[in-house]
Amino acid sequence: MQVIERVTELTATLEARRASGVAVGLVPTMGALHDGHASLIERAAAECELVCVSIFVNPLQFGSLDEVGRYPRDLASDLVVAEKAGAGVIFAPPVEEMYPQMPAVGVHVAGGLGATLEGASRPGHLDGVATVVAKLLAMAGACRAYFGEKDYQQLLVVRRVVVDLSFPVTVVACPTVRAIDGVAESSRNRLLSRSEREAAPVLCRALRAGAAAILAGESERSEVVALMTAIIEAEPLVELDYAEVVDAASLRVPERLEGALRLLVAARVGATRLIDNVGLAG
Ligand code: AMP
């Protein structure tokens, strides 16, 4: 496995491999790799001859430098996880390589997609994600790019980046990997204390209860939201940010609970913000 820090080297390496007929898979991550990331890398390795995993904690998508500093990092262990899952190239650039100067130009996520849910709770976050993804896709060139449904709104944003900015990239969505107690695997889970980790399954429990209520015939969105809210608010260590049911394609609040839906929650568990979601097919 080759570890690359420079953009020119990354671009040249992937370009040369593509020229010899190799299909490239790209798995963008912020590191602190876990089973969720491994599942993306394994899927990419099953579908592409060369898998590049990028590891970059993108300061543009955080609210403060404090938050960036708190984000877990463990490059040594990441290299082991990535190689075992089938990565051939790791792209781990220093911040100055990705942002040699403070960017004057970036990608803005407009409309409902940018304004709702994570867009409403974390101003600038989705723009920061869209900008770094656009940069990574520009550096990587034609590829299949693998993203997790765990970050559902991000996945929709990435799809729009590819379509709206015409990248020669196929986006592949991968299902959320969960621990046995239902908690979605996340790098941020490393920041939880033991009691916080024990409280964390409430997010998934609320989502599953909401989905079960809809499947059992509940047709009032507000009732489903109230049910998920009550379940999460009953857990003292958890502070709810939002619980919502939306149209899976547009993220708009549906007039009637029909068609493909997505249930999403965001909450603080102690000082750590976690998100999760589940889907209901139409
Ligand atoms: P991150 O390092 O958190 O930015 O995540 C990198 C990629 O891994 C994103 O596409 C995430 O959606 C995906 N991912 C993170 N956690 C999971 C999970 N539990 N299951 C599946 N994919 C995940």
mmCIF file of C-alpha atoms and ligand atoms in Angstrom:
data_model
loop_
_atom_site.group_PDB
_atom_site.id
_atom_site.type_symbol
_atom_site.label_atom_id
_atom_site.label_comp_id
_atom_site.label_asym_id
_atom_site.label_seq_id
_atom_site.Cartn_x
_atom_site.Cartn_y
_atom_site.Cartn_z
ATOM 1 C CA MET A 1 0.000 0.000 0.000
ATOM 2 C CA GLN A 2 1.312 3.386 -1.055
ATOM 3 C CA VAL A 3 0.933 6.385 1.299
ATOM 4 C CA ILE A 4 0.768 9.730 -0.516
ATOM 5 C CA GLU A 5 0.780 13.237 0.957
ATOM 6 C CA ARG A 6 1.090 15.396 -2.171
ATOM 7 C CA VAL A 7 -1.733 16.219 -4.591
ATOM 8 C CA THR A 8 0.510 16.056 -7.672
ATOM 9 C CA GLU A 9 1.660 12.573 -6.687
ATOM 10 C CA LEU A 10 -1.893 11.399 -6.059
ATOM 11 C CA THR A 11 -3.147 12.701 -9.398
ATOM 12 C CA ALA A 12 -0.179 11.269 -11.325
ATOM 13 C CA THR A 13 -0.453 7.870 -9.609
ATOM 14 C CA LEU A 14 -4.180 7.441 -10.245
ATOM 15 C CA GLU A 15 -3.852 8.838 -13.784
ATOM 16 C CA ALA A 16 -1.091 6.319 -14.625
ATOM 17 C CA ARG A 17 -3.094 3.399 -13.248
ATOM 18 C CA ARG A 18 -6.214 4.455 -15.168
ATOM 19 C CA ALA A 19 -4.105 4.740 -18.345
ATOM 20 C CA SER A 20 -3.212 1.073 -17.958
ATOM 21 C CA GLY A 21 -6.885 0.153 -17.735
ATOM 22 C CA VAL A 22 -7.343 0.036 -13.966
ATOM 23 C CA ALA A 23 -10.704 1.102 -12.497
ATOM 24 C CA VAL A 24 -10.209 3.427 -9.522
ATOM 25 C CA GLY A 25 -12.374 3.471 -6.378
ATOM 26 C CA LEU A 26 -12.206 6.443 -4.010
ATOM 27 C CA VAL A 27 -13.235 6.316 -0.337
ATOM 28 C CA PRO A 28 -13.077 9.784 1.251
ATOM 29 C CA THR A 29 -12.780 9.712 5.056
ATOM 30 C CA MET A 30 -11.665 11.815 7.987
ATOM 31 C CA GLY A 31 -9.747 8.894 9.473
ATOM 32 C CA ALA A 32 -10.124 7.180 12.867
ATOM 33 C CA LEU A 33 -11.267 4.313 10.674
ATOM 34 C CA HIS A 34 -13.816 1.807 11.974
ATOM 35 C CA ASP A 35 -15.945 -1.048 10.627
ATOM 36 C CA GLY A 36 -18.181 1.409 8.742
ATOM 37 C CA HIS A 37 -15.222 2.769 6.794
ATOM 38 C CA ALA A 38 -13.898 -0.769 6.294
ATOM 39 C CA SER A 39 -17.200 -1.785 4.695
ATOM 40 C CA LEU A 40 -16.858 1.052 2.149
ATOM 41 C CA ILE A 41 -13.259 0.086 1.365
ATOM 42 C CA GLU A 42 -14.202 -3.597 1.007
ATOM 43 C CA ARG A 43 -17.072 -2.736 -1.323
ATOM 44 C CA ALA A 44 -14.746 -0.523 -3.377
ATOM 45 C CA ALA A 45 -12.132 -3.299 -3.520
ATOM 46 C CA ALA A 46 -14.769 -5.751 -4.739
ATOM 47 C CA GLU A 47 -15.737 -3.397 -7.572
ATOM 48 C CA CYS A 48 -12.468 -1.608 -8.483
ATOM 49 C CA GLU A 49 -8.903 -2.825 -9.074
ATOM 50 C CA LEU A 50 -7.342 0.094 -7.190
ATOM 51 C CA VAL A 51 -8.863 1.644 -4.062
ATOM 52 C CA CYS A 52 -7.680 5.014 -2.802
ATOM 53 C CA VAL A 53 -8.704 5.981 0.737
ATOM 54 C CA SER A 54 -8.329 9.651 1.581
ATOM 55 C CA ILE A 55 -7.787 10.603 5.196
ATOM 56 C CA PHE A 56 -8.238 14.290 5.858
ATOM 57 C CA VAL A 57 -9.904 16.109 8.739
ATOM 58 C CA ASN A 58 -11.373 18.982 6.764
ATOM 59 C CA PRO A 59 -11.310 22.192 8.831
ATOM 60 C CA LEU A 60 -13.806 23.876 6.445
ATOM 61 C CA GLN A 61 -16.656 21.663 7.637
ATOM 62 C CA PHE A 62 -16.226 22.300 11.370
ATOM 63 C CA GLY A 63 -17.740 25.138 13.360
ATOM 64 C CA SER A 64 -14.563 26.015 15.268
ATOM 65 C CA LEU A 65 -10.870 25.166 15.503
ATOM 66 C CA ASP A 66 -11.656 23.648 18.895
ATOM 67 C CA GLU A 67 -13.926 21.100 17.226
ATOM 68 C CA VAL A 68 -11.243 20.308 14.633
ATOM 69 C CA GLY A 69 -8.749 19.729 17.428
ATOM 70 C CA ARG A 70 -11.112 17.424 19.296
ATOM 71 C CA TYR A 71 -11.703 15.179 16.268
ATOM 72 C CA PRO A 72 -10.080 11.746 16.846
ATOM 73 C CA ARG A 73 -6.979 10.884 14.793
ATOM 74 C CA ASP A 74 -4.973 7.666 14.562
ATOM 75 C CA LEU A 75 -3.072 7.361 11.282
ATOM 76 C CA ALA A 76 -1.038 4.313 12.357
ATOM 77 C CA SER A 77 -4.153 2.259 13.076
ATOM 78 C CA ASP A 78 -5.913 3.691 9.972
ATOM 79 C CA LEU A 79 -3.176 2.296 7.729
ATOM 80 C CA VAL A 80 -3.700 -1.170 9.177
ATOM 81 C CA VAL A 81 -7.505 -1.042 8.826
ATOM 82 C CA ALA A 82 -7.353 0.361 5.285
ATOM 83 C CA GLU A 83 -4.796 -2.155 4.033
ATOM 84 C CA LYS A 84 -6.682 -5.087 5.537
ATOM 85 C CA ALA A 85 -9.901 -3.892 3.844
ATOM 86 C CA GLY A 86 -8.175 -3.721 0.460
ATOM 87 C CA ALA A 87 -6.845 -0.181 -0.028
ATOM 88 C CA GLY A 88 -3.920 0.244 -2.459
ATOM 89 C CA VAL A 89 -3.339 3.960 -1.967
ATOM 90 C CA ILE A 90 -3.765 6.183 1.092
ATOM 91 C CA PHE A 91 -3.978 9.909 0.454
ATOM 92 C CA ALA A 92 -3.257 11.678 3.747
ATOM 93 C CA PRO A 93 -2.399 15.295 2.923
ATOM 94 C CA PRO A 94 -1.389 17.899 5.475
ATOM 95 C CA VAL A 95 -3.808 20.851 5.750
ATOM 96 C CA GLU A 96 -1.454 23.159 3.768
ATOM 97 C CA GLU A 97 -1.504 20.714 0.870
ATOM 98 C CA MET A 98 -5.312 20.802 0.618
ATOM 99 C CA TYR A 99 -5.573 24.518 1.406
ATOM 100 C CA PRO A 100 -2.308 26.304 0.457
ATOM 101 C CA GLN A 101 -4.243 29.517 1.091
ATOM 102 C CA MET A 102 -7.577 30.385 2.650
ATOM 103 C CA PRO A 103 -9.981 29.469 -0.176
ATOM 104 C CA ALA A 104 -11.740 32.399 -1.832
ATOM 105 C CA VAL A 105 -13.931 30.057 -3.876
ATOM 106 C CA GLY A 106 -16.014 27.169 -2.568
ATOM 107 C CA VAL A 107 -19.084 25.064 -3.268
ATOM 108 C CA HIS A 108 -22.356 26.356 -1.823
ATOM 109 C CA VAL A 109 -25.251 23.976 -1.217
ATOM 110 C CA ALA A 110 -28.323 26.047 -2.076
ATOM 111 C CA GLY A 111 -32.028 25.571 -1.467
ATOM 112 C CA GLY A 112 -33.743 23.133 0.871
ATOM 113 C CA LEU A 113 -30.929 20.581 0.677
ATOM 114 C CA GLY A 114 -28.487 23.092 2.156
ATOM 115 C CA ALA A 115 -30.860 24.779 4.582
ATOM 116 C CA THR A 116 -32.520 21.864 6.357
ATOM 117 C CA LEU A 117 -31.402 19.409 9.099
ATOM 118 C CA GLU A 118 -27.556 19.483 9.264
ATOM 119 C CA GLY A 119 -27.619 22.671 7.182
ATOM 120 C CA ALA A 120 -29.797 24.375 9.794
ATOM 121 C CA SER A 121 -27.926 23.004 12.818
ATOM 122 C CA ARG A 122 -24.364 23.473 11.553
ATOM 123 C CA PRO A 123 -24.041 26.649 9.462
ATOM 124 C CA GLY A 124 -21.353 26.263 6.784
ATOM 125 C CA HIS A 125 -20.913 22.529 7.415
ATOM 126 C CA LEU A 126 -22.469 21.237 4.196
ATOM 127 C CA ASP A 127 -20.667 23.888 2.116
ATOM 128 C CA GLY A 128 -17.396 22.734 3.702
ATOM 129 C CA VAL A 129 -18.211 19.103 2.895
ATOM 130 C CA ALA A 130 -19.222 19.901 -0.694
ATOM 131 C CA THR A 131 -16.050 21.942 -1.221
ATOM 132 C CA VAL A 132 -13.642 19.296 0.044
ATOM 133 C CA VAL A 133 -15.442 16.542 -1.849
ATOM 134 C CA ALA A 134 -15.233 18.602 -5.061
ATOM 135 C CA LYS A 135 -11.503 19.077 -4.459
ATOM 136 C CA LEU A 136 -10.932 15.360 -3.785
ATOM 137 C CA LEU A 137 -12.902 14.366 -6.901
ATOM 138 C CA ALA A 138 -10.929 16.871 -9.004
ATOM 139 C CA MET A 139 -7.659 15.419 -7.672
ATOM 140 C CA ALA A 140 -8.709 11.772 -8.067
ATOM 141 C CA GLY A 141 -10.190 12.016 -11.577
ATOM 142 C CA ALA A 142 -12.620 9.505 -13.076
ATOM 143 C CA CYS A 143 -13.585 6.965 -10.430
ATOM 144 C CA ARG A 144 -16.309 5.290 -8.435
ATOM 145 C CA ALA A 145 -16.644 7.142 -5.112
ATOM 146 C CA TYR A 146 -18.045 5.376 -2.049
ATOM 147 C CA PHE A 147 -20.091 7.152 0.609
ATOM 148 C CA GLY A 148 -22.075 5.902 3.609
ATOM 149 C CA GLU A 149 -25.818 6.277 4.157
ATOM 150 C CA LYS A 150 -24.865 6.988 7.781
ATOM 151 C CA ASP A 151 -24.382 10.615 6.668
ATOM 152 C CA TYR A 152 -27.541 10.644 4.591
ATOM 153 C CA GLN A 153 -27.806 14.355 3.841
ATOM 154 C CA GLN A 154 -24.091 14.421 2.976
ATOM 155 C CA LEU A 155 -24.698 11.586 0.507
ATOM 156 C CA LEU A 156 -27.416 13.634 -1.227
ATOM 157 C CA VAL A 157 -25.103 16.668 -1.265
ATOM 158 C CA VAL A 158 -22.288 14.601 -2.820
ATOM 159 C CA ARG A 159 -24.648 13.344 -5.523
ATOM 160 C CA ARG A 160 -25.505 16.967 -6.353
ATOM 161 C CA VAL A 161 -21.810 17.969 -6.376
ATOM 162 C CA VAL A 162 -21.169 15.264 -8.986
ATOM 163 C CA VAL A 163 -24.178 16.136 -11.160
ATOM 164 C CA ASP A 164 -24.121 19.919 -10.815
ATOM 165 C CA LEU A 165 -20.350 20.282 -11.305
ATOM 166 C CA SER A 166 -20.088 17.481 -13.935
ATOM 167 C CA PHE A 167 -17.481 15.254 -12.297
ATOM 168 C CA PRO A 168 -16.765 11.998 -14.196
ATOM 169 C CA VAL A 169 -17.619 10.055 -11.059
ATOM 170 C CA THR A 170 -20.150 7.392 -10.097
ATOM 171 C CA VAL A 171 -21.346 7.747 -6.504
ATOM 172 C CA VAL A 172 -21.961 4.463 -4.694
ATOM 173 C CA ALA A 173 -24.074 4.542 -1.528
ATOM 174 C CA CYS A 174 -23.249 1.988 1.180
ATOM 175 C CA PRO A 175 -25.497 0.892 4.084
ATOM 176 C CA THR A 176 -24.844 1.968 7.666
ATOM 177 C CA VAL A 177 -22.739 -0.420 9.737
ATOM 178 C CA ARG A 178 -23.921 -0.721 13.345
ATOM 179 C CA ALA A 179 -22.574 -2.162 16.574
ATOM 180 C CA ILE A 180 -24.520 -5.040 18.091
ATOM 181 C CA ASP A 181 -26.555 -2.629 20.262
ATOM 182 C CA GLY A 182 -27.646 -0.691 17.168
ATOM 183 C CA VAL A 183 -25.294 2.290 17.529
ATOM 184 C CA ALA A 184 -24.075 3.452 14.117
ATOM 185 C CA GLU A 185 -20.302 3.104 13.933
ATOM 186 C CA SER A 186 -18.710 6.559 14.037
ATOM 187 C CA SER A 187 -15.256 7.965 14.685
ATOM 188 C CA ARG A 188 -16.914 10.200 17.269
ATOM 189 C CA ASN A 189 -17.990 7.170 19.327
ATOM 190 C CA ARG A 190 -14.366 7.102 20.535
ATOM 191 C CA LEU A 191 -15.050 10.372 22.344
ATOM 192 C CA LEU A 192 -17.882 8.903 24.450
ATOM 193 C CA SER A 193 -17.398 7.978 28.099
ATOM 194 C CA ARG A 194 -18.606 4.543 29.160
ATOM 195 C CA SER A 195 -21.949 5.889 30.435
ATOM 196 C CA GLU A 196 -22.399 8.000 27.293
ATOM 197 C CA ARG A 197 -21.704 4.979 25.093
ATOM 198 C CA GLU A 198 -24.332 3.070 27.096
ATOM 199 C CA ALA A 199 -26.827 5.876 26.438
ATOM 200 C CA ALA A 200 -26.054 6.161 22.710
ATOM 201 C CA PRO A 201 -28.323 3.303 21.463
ATOM 202 C CA VAL A 202 -31.319 5.543 22.228
ATOM 203 C CA LEU A 203 -30.837 7.247 18.833
ATOM 204 C CA CYS A 204 -31.227 4.024 16.910
ATOM 205 C CA ARG A 205 -34.044 2.896 19.217
ATOM 206 C CA ALA A 206 -35.959 6.092 18.485
ATOM 207 C CA LEU A 207 -35.464 5.688 14.725
ATOM 208 C CA ARG A 208 -36.596 2.072 14.797
ATOM 209 C CA ALA A 209 -39.655 2.967 16.886
ATOM 210 C CA GLY A 210 -40.527 5.761 14.451
ATOM 211 C CA ALA A 211 -40.138 3.467 11.449
ATOM 212 C CA ALA A 212 -42.199 0.736 13.155
ATOM 213 C CA ALA A 213 -44.988 3.225 13.906
ATOM 214 C CA ILE A 214 -45.166 4.253 10.229
ATOM 215 C CA LEU A 215 -45.152 0.622 9.115
ATOM 216 C CA ALA A 216 -47.968 -0.055 11.601
ATOM 217 C CA GLY A 217 -50.079 2.632 9.916
ATOM 218 C CA GLU A 218 -49.237 5.900 11.695
ATOM 219 C CA SER A 219 -49.906 8.595 9.123
ATOM 220 C CA GLU A 220 -49.240 11.775 11.140
ATOM 221 C CA ARG A 221 -45.674 12.990 10.781
ATOM 222 C CA SER A 222 -45.976 14.997 13.991
ATOM 223 C CA GLU A 223 -46.907 11.835 15.931
ATOM 224 C CA VAL A 224 -43.821 10.030 14.643
ATOM 225 C CA VAL A 225 -41.616 13.012 15.499
ATOM 226 C CA ALA A 226 -43.211 13.208 18.966
ATOM 227 C CA LEU A 227 -42.597 9.491 19.535
ATOM 228 C CA MET A 228 -38.902 9.712 18.555
ATOM 229 C CA THR A 229 -38.495 12.909 20.598
ATOM 230 C CA ALA A 230 -40.025 11.331 23.716
ATOM 231 C CA ILE A 231 -37.765 8.279 23.472
ATOM 232 C CA ILE A 232 -34.627 10.402 23.146
ATOM 233 C CA GLU A 233 -35.651 12.924 25.789
ATOM 234 C CA ALA A 234 -36.169 10.094 28.284
ATOM 235 C CA GLU A 235 -32.380 9.512 28.225
ATOM 236 C CA PRO A 236 -30.808 12.051 30.614
ATOM 237 C CA LEU A 237 -27.318 12.011 29.043
ATOM 238 C CA VAL A 238 -28.698 12.804 25.601
ATOM 239 C CA GLU A 239 -29.823 16.216 24.359
ATOM 240 C CA LEU A 240 -31.909 16.126 21.187
ATOM 241 C CA ASP A 241 -31.041 18.462 18.322
ATOM 242 C CA TYR A 242 -33.640 17.242 15.821
ATOM 243 C CA ALA A 243 -35.806 14.227 15.047
ATOM 244 C CA GLU A 244 -37.511 14.380 11.665
ATOM 245 C CA VAL A 245 -39.257 12.373 8.963
ATOM 246 C CA VAL A 246 -38.632 13.609 5.437
ATOM 247 C CA ASP A 247 -39.059 12.648 1.823
ATOM 248 C CA ALA A 248 -35.982 10.501 1.084
ATOM 249 C CA ALA A 249 -35.150 12.230 -2.201
ATOM 250 C CA SER A 250 -35.875 15.909 -1.475
ATOM 251 C CA LEU A 251 -35.487 15.986 2.335
ATOM 252 C CA ARG A 252 -38.693 18.022 2.390
ATOM 253 C CA VAL A 253 -41.255 17.412 5.119
ATOM 254 C CA PRO A 254 -43.911 15.330 3.328
ATOM 255 C CA GLU A 255 -47.567 16.246 3.426
ATOM 256 C CA ARG A 256 -48.447 12.571 3.787
ATOM 257 C CA LEU A 257 -46.234 9.754 5.047
ATOM 258 C CA GLU A 258 -45.972 7.866 1.778
ATOM 259 C CA GLY A 259 -43.332 7.018 -0.796
ATOM 260 C CA ALA A 260 -39.682 6.626 0.169
ATOM 261 C CA LEU A 261 -39.072 8.269 3.559
ATOM 262 C CA ARG A 262 -36.022 8.917 5.715
ATOM 263 C CA LEU A 263 -36.123 9.247 9.485
ATOM 264 C CA LEU A 264 -33.192 11.239 10.864
ATOM 265 C CA VAL A 265 -32.002 12.243 14.318
ATOM 266 C CA ALA A 266 -29.157 14.370 15.662
ATOM 267 C CA ALA A 267 -28.322 14.677 19.344
ATOM 268 C CA ARG A 268 -25.569 15.528 21.762
ATOM 269 C CA VAL A 269 -24.439 12.645 23.919
ATOM 270 C CA GLY A 270 -22.488 14.513 26.559
ATOM 271 C CA ALA A 271 -20.257 16.858 24.547
ATOM 272 C CA THR A 272 -20.302 14.681 21.417
ATOM 273 C CA ARG A 273 -22.748 15.284 18.583
ATOM 274 C CA LEU A 274 -24.035 12.101 16.928
ATOM 275 C CA ILE A 275 -26.333 11.634 13.927
ATOM 276 C CA ASP A 276 -28.182 8.600 12.633
ATOM 277 C CA ASN A 277 -30.956 7.736 10.195
ATOM 278 C CA VAL A 278 -32.995 4.886 8.748
ATOM 279 C CA GLY A 279 -34.922 4.572 5.501
ATOM 280 C CA LEU A 280 -38.381 3.297 4.618
ATOM 281 C CA ALA A 281 -38.911 2.178 1.019
ATOM 282 C CA GLY A 282 -41.989 3.580 -0.680
HETATM 283 P P1 AMP B 1 -16.137 10.179 8.006
HETATM 284 O O1 AMP B 1 -14.742 9.672 8.213
HETATM 285 O O2 AMP B 1 -16.983 10.149 9.246
HETATM 286 O O3 AMP B 1 -16.187 11.488 7.268
HETATM 287 O O4 AMP B 1 -16.834 9.122 7.042
HETATM 288 C C1 AMP B 1 -16.264 8.758 5.814
HETATM 289 C C2 AMP B 1 -17.263 7.957 5.032
HETATM 290 O O5 AMP B 1 -17.625 6.788 5.766
HETATM 291 C C3 AMP B 1 -18.578 8.725 4.779
HETATM 292 O O6 AMP B 1 -19.034 8.423 3.472
HETATM 293 C C4 AMP B 1 -19.496 8.166 5.834
HETATM 294 O O7 AMP B 1 -20.858 8.248 5.497
HETATM 295 C C5 AMP B 1 -19.029 6.723 5.892
HETATM 296 N N1 AMP B 1 -19.405 6.129 7.174
HETATM 297 C C6 AMP B 1 -19.157 6.631 8.415
HETATM 298 N N2 AMP B 1 -19.691 5.837 9.360
HETATM 299 C C7 AMP B 1 -20.305 4.816 8.693
HETATM 300 C C8 AMP B 1 -21.052 3.658 9.103
HETATM 301 N N3 AMP B 1 -21.298 3.389 10.390
HETATM 302 N N4 AMP B 1 -21.522 2.837 8.150
HETATM 303 C C9 AMP B 1 -21.299 3.090 6.827
HETATM 304 N N5 AMP B 1 -20.598 4.152 6.380
HETATM 305 C C10 AMP B 1 -20.123 5.000 7.295
#
